[in-house]
Short mmCIF file of C-alpha atoms and ligand atoms in Angstrom, two decimals:
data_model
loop_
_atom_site.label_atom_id
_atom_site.label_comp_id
_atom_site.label_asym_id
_atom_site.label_seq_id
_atom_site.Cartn_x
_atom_site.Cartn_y
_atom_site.Cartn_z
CA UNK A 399 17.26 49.85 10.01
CA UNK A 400 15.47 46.83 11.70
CA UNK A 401 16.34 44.39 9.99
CA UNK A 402 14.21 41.50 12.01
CA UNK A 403 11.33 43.65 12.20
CA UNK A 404 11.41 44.91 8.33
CA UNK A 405 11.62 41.35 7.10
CA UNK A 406 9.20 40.04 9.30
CA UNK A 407 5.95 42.55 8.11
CA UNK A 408 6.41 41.07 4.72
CA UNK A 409 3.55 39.32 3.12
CA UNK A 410 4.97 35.96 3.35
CA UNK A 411 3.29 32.82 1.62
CA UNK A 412 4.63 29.55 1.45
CA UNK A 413 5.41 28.14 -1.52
CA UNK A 414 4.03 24.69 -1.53
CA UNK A 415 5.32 23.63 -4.74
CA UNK A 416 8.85 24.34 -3.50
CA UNK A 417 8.67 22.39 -0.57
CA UNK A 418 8.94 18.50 0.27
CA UNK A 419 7.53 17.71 3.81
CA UNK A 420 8.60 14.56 5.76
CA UNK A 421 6.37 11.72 4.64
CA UNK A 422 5.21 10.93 8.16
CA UNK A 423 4.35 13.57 10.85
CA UNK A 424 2.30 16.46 11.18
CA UNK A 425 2.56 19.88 8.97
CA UNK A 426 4.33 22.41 11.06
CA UNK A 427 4.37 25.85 10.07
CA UNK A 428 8.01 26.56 10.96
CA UNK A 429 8.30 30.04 12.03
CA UNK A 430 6.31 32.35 14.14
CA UNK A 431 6.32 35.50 12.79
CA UNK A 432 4.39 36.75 15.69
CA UNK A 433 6.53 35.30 18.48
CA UNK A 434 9.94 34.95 16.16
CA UNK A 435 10.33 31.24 17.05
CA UNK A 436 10.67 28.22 15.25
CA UNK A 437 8.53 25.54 15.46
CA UNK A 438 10.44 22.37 16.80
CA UNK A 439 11.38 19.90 14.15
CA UNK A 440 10.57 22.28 10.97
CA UNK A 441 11.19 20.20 7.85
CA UNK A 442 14.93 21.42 6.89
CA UNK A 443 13.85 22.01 3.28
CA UNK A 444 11.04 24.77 3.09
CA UNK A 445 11.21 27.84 0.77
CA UNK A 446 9.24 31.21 1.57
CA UNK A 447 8.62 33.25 -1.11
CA UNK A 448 7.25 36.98 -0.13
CA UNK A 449 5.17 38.78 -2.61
CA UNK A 450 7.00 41.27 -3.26
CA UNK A 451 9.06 38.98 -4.99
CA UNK A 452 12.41 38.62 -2.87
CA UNK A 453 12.44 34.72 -2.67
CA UNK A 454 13.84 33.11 0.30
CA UNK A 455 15.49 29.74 0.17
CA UNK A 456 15.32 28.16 2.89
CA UNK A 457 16.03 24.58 1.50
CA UNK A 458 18.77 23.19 4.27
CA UNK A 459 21.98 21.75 2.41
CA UNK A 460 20.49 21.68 -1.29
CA UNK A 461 21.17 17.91 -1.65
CA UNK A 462 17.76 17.67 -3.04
CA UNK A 463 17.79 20.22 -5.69
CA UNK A 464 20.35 18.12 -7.71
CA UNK A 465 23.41 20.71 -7.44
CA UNK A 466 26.41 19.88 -5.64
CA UNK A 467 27.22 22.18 -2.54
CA UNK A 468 29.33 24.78 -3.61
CA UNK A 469 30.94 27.37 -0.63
CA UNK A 470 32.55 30.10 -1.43
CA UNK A 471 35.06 31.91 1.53
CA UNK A 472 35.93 35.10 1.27
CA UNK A 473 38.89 34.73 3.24
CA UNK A 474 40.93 31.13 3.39
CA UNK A 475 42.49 32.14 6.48
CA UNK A 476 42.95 29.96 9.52
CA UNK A 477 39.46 29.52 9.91
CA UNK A 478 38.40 29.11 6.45
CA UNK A 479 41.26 26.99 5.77
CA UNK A 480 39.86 23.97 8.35
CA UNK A 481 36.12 25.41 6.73
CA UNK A 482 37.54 24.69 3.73
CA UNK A 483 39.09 20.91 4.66
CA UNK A 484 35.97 20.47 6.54
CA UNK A 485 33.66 20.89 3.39
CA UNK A 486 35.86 19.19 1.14
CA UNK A 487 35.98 16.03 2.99
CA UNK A 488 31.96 16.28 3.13
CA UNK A 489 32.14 15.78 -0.92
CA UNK A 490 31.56 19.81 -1.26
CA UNK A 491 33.17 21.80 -4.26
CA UNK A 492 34.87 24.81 -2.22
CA UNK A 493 36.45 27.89 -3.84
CA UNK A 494 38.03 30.69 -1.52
CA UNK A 495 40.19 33.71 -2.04
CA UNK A 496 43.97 34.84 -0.36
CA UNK A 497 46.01 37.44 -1.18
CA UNK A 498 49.20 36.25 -1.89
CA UNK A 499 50.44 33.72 -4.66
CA UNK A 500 52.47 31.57 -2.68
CA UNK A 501 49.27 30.52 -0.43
CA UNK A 502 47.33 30.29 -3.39
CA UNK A 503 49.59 27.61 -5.11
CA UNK A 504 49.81 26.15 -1.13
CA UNK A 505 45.40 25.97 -1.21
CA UNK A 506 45.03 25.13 -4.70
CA UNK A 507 47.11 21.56 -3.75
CA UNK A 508 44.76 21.17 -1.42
CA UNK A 509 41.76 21.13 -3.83
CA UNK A 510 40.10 23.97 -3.41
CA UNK A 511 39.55 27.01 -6.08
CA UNK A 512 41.62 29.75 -4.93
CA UNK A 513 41.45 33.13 -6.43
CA UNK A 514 43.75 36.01 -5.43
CA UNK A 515 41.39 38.55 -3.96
CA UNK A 516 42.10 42.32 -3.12
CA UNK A 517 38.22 42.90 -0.96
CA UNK A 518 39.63 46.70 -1.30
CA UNK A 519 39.28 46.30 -4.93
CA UNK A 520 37.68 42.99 -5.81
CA UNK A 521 37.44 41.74 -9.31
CA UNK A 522 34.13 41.59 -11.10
CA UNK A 523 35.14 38.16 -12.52
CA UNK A 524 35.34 37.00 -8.75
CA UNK A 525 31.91 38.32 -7.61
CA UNK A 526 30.44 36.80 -10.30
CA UNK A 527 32.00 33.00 -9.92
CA UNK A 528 30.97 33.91 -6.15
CA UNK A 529 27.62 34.29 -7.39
CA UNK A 530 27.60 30.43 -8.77
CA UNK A 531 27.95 29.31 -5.08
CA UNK A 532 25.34 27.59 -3.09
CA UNK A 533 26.79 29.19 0.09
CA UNK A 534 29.35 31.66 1.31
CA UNK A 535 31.56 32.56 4.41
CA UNK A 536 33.13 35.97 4.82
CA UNK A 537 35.99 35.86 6.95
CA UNK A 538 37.56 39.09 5.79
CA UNK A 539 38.23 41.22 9.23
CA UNK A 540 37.08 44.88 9.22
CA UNK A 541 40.11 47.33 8.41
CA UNK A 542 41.16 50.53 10.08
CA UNK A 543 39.73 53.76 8.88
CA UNK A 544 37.75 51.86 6.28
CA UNK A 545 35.81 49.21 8.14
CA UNK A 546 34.56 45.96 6.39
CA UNK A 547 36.56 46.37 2.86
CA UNK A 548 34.06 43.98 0.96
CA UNK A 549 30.59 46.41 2.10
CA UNK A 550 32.73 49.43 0.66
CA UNK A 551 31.03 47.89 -2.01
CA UNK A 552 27.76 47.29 -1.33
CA UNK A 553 26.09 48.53 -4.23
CA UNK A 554 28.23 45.91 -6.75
CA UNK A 555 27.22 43.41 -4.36
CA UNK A 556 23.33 43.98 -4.35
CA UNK A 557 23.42 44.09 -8.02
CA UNK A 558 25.27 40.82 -8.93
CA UNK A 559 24.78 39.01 -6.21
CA UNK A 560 20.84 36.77 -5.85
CA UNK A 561 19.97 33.90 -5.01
CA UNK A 562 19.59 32.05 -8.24
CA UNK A 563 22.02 29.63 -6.62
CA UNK A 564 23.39 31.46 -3.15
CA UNK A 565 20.98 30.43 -0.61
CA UNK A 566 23.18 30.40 2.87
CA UNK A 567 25.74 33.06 4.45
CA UNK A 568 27.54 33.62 7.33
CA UNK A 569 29.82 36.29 8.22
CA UNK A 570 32.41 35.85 10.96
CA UNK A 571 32.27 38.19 13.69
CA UNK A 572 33.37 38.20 17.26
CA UNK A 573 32.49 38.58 21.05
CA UNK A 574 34.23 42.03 21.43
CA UNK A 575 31.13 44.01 19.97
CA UNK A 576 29.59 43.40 22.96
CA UNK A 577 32.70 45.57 24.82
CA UNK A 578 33.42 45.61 28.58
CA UNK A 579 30.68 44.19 30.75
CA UNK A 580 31.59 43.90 34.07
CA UNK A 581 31.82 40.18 33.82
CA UNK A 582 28.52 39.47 33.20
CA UNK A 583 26.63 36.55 31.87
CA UNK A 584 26.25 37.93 27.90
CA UNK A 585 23.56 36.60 25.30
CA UNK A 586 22.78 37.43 21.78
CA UNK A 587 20.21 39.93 23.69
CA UNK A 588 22.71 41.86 24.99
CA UNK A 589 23.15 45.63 23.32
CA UNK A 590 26.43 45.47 22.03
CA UNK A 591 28.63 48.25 23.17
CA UNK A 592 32.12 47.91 21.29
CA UNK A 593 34.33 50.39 22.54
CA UNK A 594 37.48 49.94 20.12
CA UNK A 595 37.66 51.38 16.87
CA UNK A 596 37.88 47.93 14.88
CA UNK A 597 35.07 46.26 17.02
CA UNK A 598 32.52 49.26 16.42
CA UNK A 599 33.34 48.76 12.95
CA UNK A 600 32.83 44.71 13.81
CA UNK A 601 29.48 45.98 14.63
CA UNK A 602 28.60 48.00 11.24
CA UNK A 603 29.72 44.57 9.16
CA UNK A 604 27.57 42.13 11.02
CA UNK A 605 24.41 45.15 10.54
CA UNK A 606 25.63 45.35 6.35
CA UNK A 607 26.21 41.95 5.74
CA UNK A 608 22.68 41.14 7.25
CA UNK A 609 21.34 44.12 5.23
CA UNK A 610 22.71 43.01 2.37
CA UNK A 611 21.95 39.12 2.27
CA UNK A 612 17.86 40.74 3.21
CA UNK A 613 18.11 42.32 0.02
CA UNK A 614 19.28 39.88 -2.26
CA UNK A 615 16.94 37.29 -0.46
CA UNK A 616 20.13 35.07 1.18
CA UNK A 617 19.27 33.73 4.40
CA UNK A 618 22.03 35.43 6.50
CA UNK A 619 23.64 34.59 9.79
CA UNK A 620 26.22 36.49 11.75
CA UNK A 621 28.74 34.17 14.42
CA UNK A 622 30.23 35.96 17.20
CA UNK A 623 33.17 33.76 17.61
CA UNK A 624 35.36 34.17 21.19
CA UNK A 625 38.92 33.61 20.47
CA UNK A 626 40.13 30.92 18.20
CA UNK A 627 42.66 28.03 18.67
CA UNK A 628 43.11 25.43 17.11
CA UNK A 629 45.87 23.32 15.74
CA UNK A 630 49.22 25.18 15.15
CA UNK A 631 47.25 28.30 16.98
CA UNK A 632 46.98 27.67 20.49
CA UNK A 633 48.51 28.66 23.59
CA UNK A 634 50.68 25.14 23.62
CA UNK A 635 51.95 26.84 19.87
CA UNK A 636 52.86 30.48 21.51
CA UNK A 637 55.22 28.45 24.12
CA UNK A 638 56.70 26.41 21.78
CA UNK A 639 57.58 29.47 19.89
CA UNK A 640 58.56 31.53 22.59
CA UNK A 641 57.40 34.70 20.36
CA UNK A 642 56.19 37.66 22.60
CA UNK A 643 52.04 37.90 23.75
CA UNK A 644 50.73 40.55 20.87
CA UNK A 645 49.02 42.99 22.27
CA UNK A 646 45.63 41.34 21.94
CA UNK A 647 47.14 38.07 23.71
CA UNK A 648 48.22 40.65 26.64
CA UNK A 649 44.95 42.23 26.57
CA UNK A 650 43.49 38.68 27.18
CA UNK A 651 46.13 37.64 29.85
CA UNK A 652 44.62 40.34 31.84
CA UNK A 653 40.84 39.42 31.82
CA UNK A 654 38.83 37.49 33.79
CA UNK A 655 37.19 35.72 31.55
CA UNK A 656 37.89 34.86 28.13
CA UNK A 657 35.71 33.34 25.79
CA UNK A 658 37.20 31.23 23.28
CA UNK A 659 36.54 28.60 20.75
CA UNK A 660 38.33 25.73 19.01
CA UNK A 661 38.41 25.81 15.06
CA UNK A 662 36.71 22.43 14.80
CA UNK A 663 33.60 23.66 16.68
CA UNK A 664 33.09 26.79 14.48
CA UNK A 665 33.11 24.14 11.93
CA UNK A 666 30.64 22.23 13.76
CA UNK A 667 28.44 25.12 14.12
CA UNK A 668 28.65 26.10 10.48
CA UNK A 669 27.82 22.52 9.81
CA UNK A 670 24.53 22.90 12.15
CA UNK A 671 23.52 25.96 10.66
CA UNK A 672 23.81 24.86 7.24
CA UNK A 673 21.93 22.39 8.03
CA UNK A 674 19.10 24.34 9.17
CA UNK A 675 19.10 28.23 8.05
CA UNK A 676 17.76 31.33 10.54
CA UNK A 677 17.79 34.34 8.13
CA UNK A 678 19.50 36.95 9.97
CA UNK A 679 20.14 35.28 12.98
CA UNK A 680 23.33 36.01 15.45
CA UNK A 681 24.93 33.05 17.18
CA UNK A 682 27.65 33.41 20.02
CA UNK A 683 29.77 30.93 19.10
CA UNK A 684 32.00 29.83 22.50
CA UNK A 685 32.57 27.27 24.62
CA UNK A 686 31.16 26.57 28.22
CA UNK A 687 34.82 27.41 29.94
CA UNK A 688 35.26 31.21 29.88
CA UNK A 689 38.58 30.38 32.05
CA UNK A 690 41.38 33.51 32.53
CA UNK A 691 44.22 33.39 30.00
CA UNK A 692 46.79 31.94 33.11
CA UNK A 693 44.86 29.31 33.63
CA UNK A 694 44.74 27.86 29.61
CA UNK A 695 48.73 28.72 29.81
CA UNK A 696 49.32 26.73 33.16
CA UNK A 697 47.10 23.70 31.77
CA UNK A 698 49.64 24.24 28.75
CA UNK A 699 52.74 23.75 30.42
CA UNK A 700 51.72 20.95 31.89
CA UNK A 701 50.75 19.52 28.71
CA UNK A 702 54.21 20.43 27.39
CA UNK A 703 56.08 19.11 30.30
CA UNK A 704 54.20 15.77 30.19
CA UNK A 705 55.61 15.66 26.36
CA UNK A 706 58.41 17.03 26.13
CA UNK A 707 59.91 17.41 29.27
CA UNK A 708 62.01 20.79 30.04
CA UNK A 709 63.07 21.36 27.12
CA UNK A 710 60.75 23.97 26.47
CA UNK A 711 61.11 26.91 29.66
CA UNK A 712 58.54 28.56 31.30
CA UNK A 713 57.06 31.60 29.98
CA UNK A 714 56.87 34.18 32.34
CA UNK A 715 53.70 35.25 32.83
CA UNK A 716 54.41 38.16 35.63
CA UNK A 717 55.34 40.45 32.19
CA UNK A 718 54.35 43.78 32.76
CA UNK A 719 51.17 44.59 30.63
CA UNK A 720 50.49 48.67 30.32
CA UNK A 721 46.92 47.21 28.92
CA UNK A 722 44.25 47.78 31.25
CA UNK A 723 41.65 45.26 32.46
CA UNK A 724 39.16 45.31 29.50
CA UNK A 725 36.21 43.27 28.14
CA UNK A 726 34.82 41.50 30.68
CA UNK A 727 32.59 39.06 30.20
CA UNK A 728 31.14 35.40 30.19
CA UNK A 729 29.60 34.58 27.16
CA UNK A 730 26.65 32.59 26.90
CA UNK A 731 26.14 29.65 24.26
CA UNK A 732 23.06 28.35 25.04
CA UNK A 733 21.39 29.31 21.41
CA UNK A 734 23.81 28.15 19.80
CA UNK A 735 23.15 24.60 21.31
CA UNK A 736 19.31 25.04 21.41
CA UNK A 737 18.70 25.94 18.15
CA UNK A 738 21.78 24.71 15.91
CA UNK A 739 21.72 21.61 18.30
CA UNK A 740 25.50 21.99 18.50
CA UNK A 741 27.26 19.43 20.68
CA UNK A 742 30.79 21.37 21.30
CA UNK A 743 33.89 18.00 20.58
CA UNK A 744 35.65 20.72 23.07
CA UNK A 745 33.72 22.08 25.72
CA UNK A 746 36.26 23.30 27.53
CA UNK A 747 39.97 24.42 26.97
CA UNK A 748 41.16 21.44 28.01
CA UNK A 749 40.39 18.77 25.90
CA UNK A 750 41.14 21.00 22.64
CA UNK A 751 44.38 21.48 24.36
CA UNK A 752 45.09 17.78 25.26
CA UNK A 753 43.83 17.46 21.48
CA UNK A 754 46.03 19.26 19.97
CA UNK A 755 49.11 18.10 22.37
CA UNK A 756 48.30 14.44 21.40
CA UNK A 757 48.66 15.43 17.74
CA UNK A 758 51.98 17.41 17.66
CA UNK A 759 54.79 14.60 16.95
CA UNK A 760 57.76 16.99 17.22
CA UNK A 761 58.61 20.33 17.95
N1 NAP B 2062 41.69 35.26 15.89
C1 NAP B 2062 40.71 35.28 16.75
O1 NAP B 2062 40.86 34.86 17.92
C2 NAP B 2062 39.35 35.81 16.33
C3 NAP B 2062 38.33 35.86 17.28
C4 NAP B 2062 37.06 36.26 16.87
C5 NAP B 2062 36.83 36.60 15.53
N2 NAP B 2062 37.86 36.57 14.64
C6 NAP B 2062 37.56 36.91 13.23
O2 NAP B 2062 37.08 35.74 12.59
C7 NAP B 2062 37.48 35.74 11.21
C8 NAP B 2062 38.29 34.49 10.94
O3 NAP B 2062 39.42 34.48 11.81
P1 NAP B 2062 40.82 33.92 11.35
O4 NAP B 2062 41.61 33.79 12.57
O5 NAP B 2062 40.62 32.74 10.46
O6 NAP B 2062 41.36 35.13 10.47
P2 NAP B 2062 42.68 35.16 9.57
O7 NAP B 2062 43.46 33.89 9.71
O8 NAP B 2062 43.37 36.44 9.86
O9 NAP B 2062 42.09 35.21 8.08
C9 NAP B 2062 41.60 36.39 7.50
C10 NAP B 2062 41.44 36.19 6.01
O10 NAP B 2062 41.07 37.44 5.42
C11 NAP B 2062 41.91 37.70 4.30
N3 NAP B 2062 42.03 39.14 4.14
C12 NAP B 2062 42.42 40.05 5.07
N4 NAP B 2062 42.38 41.30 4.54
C13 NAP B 2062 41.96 41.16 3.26
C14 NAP B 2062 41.70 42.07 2.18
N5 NAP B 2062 41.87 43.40 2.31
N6 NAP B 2062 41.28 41.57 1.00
C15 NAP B 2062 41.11 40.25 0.85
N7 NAP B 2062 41.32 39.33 1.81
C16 NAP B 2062 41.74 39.79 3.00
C17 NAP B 2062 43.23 37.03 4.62
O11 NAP B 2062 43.93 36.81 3.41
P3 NAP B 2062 45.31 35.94 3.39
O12 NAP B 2062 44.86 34.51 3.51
O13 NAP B 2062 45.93 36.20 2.09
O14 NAP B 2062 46.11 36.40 4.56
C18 NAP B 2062 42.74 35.75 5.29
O15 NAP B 2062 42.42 34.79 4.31
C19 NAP B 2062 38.24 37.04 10.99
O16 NAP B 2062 37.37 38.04 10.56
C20 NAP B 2062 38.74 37.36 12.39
O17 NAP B 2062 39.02 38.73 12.56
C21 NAP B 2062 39.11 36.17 15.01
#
């Protein structure tokens, strides 16, 4: 299905009551249908509504409509955890799911609403609190042989979920749908070609979850992020630990480029698009340094040495790797800036890195 193209031959009216325009300034019709672009500086708090009767809230972060922001993650992971500290700190209410009790008890401390979550066989009572939030992340990875656990469900999910309060949603997805491409410059445009099993399945979540949040009239976004670091996840962390590269990490130590993307700017994104919604928009989320693996574990070392001096040895990076080279590409960013009007705290590798170094106290 085309989703873009199916949502944009409804019969779309604008719901004047619904919306509060800037006092000052001109009335901009915000989006094109024709062109599918947004006028510049669209009031952040219009709602659509379509005749045939799918409303579309489009009402930026809600603080107008006398609810509290509520997220929901599906997923308190690494990312969602900083999400989740993020939102907090904003004055949000954030609830979440894990799988295990330990972490729960570990979230719950940290004031969120954690709820033990099996996506293979989620609760009822869990949809439905799900369904009291303003906006929701899914951070739940595709699974072997199954694919995206959560849209094994799709059916539950179009029938309880609407957007009585859910209004925003993003899933998480990453730069390997777009598979090997000879190093070249790669935008949102680009036709995806995953190769691997779990990022052709990558590719069938980001297509349901859009279908989906069409359907119950949720503005939906999709963020292809490179790879995350972040605090306690970054290549300064894998020396420290002196654990072996996993076989993605070797895969990576053999490319080219590598896209990747520190936790606090996926936060900064979210943030952005929050603020203003795209339904079913896909963001690359990266920074502007595509650098090669050897060159983030060099700057590393030095960062270590500088610290800590040798107690920590060199990794050898002349391991063998039986991985071939694989996925090369640069990825670009520039929508994400344009249009979310991010402004990355760490363009490149280094100053998350130096970040993070400056904020480790002991080993
Ligand atoms: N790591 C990277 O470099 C990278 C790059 C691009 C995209 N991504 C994707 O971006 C998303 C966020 O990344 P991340 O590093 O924050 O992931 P993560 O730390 O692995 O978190 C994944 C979350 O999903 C939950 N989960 C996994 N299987 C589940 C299931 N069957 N039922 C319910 N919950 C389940 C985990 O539960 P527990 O908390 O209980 O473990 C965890 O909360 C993921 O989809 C990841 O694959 C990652």
């Amino acid at each position: 299905m085309n989703f873009r193209s199916k949502k944009l031959t409804g019969d779309w009216t604008l719901d004047m009551e619904a919306c509060r325009f800037p006092a000052a300034g001109p009335l901009r019709f915000p989006f094109d249908p024709v062109s599918e672009k947004w006028s510049i500086g669209r009031p952040s708090n219009l709602r659509f509504c379509s005749s045939a009767s799918a409303e579309l809230r489009l009402f930026g972060n809600g603080d107008n409509q006398g609810t509290q922001n509520r997220m929901f993650i599906l997923g308190l992971g690494f990312v969602g955890e900083f999400v989740a500290q993020d939102l907090v700190n904003q004055g949000w209410i954030v609830s979440g799911t894990c799988t295990n009790v330990s972490k729960k008890a570990r979230l719950e401390k940290l004031g969120f609403n954690v709820h033990l979550f099996d996506a293979i066989e989620p609760k009822l009572e869990v949809i439905n609190i799900l369904n009291q939030h303003t906006h929701l992340l899914i951070s739940i990875p595709p699974m072997k042989d199954i694919g995206d656990p959560m849209l094994q469900h799709a059916e539950l999910l179009r029938k309880k979920l609407n957007n009585q309060h859910l209004q925003w949603l993003c899933y998480l997805s990453t730069t390997s749908v777009y598979g090997d491409c000879g190093g070249a410059w790669v935008d949102e445009n680009y036709e995806p070609n995953p190769e691997s099993e779990l990022a052709k399945l990558r590719l069938a979540a980001e297509e349901g979850w859009l279908s989906l949040g069409h359907d119950v009239g949720v503005a939906s976004h999709i963020f292809r992020l490179g790879g995350i670091y972040g605090p306690g996840r970054s290549a300064i962390d894998t020396i420290i630990k002196q654990g072996s590269l996993s076989d993605v990490q070797r895969g990576r130590s053999l490319k080219k480029y590598t896209a990747r993307i520190h936790v606090s700017d996926i936060c900064n994104a979210l943030n952005e698009s929050i603020r203003k919604p795209y339904p079913g928009r896909i963001y690359n989320i990266v920074d502007d340094d595509p650098a090669p693996r050897t060159q983030v574990f060099s700057f590393a070392h030095k960062l270590i040495n500088e610290k800590w001096g040798s107690e920590i040895k060199k990794r050898d990076e002349n391991e063998s790797f039986s991985l071939k080279l694989k996925g090369e590409k640069r990825v670009v960013n520039t929508r994400m800036k344009n249009e979310l009007g991010v402004k990355l705290i760490h363009p490149s590798y280094k100053s998350g890195l130096q970040t993070i170094s400056d904020q480790m106290h002991h080993l």
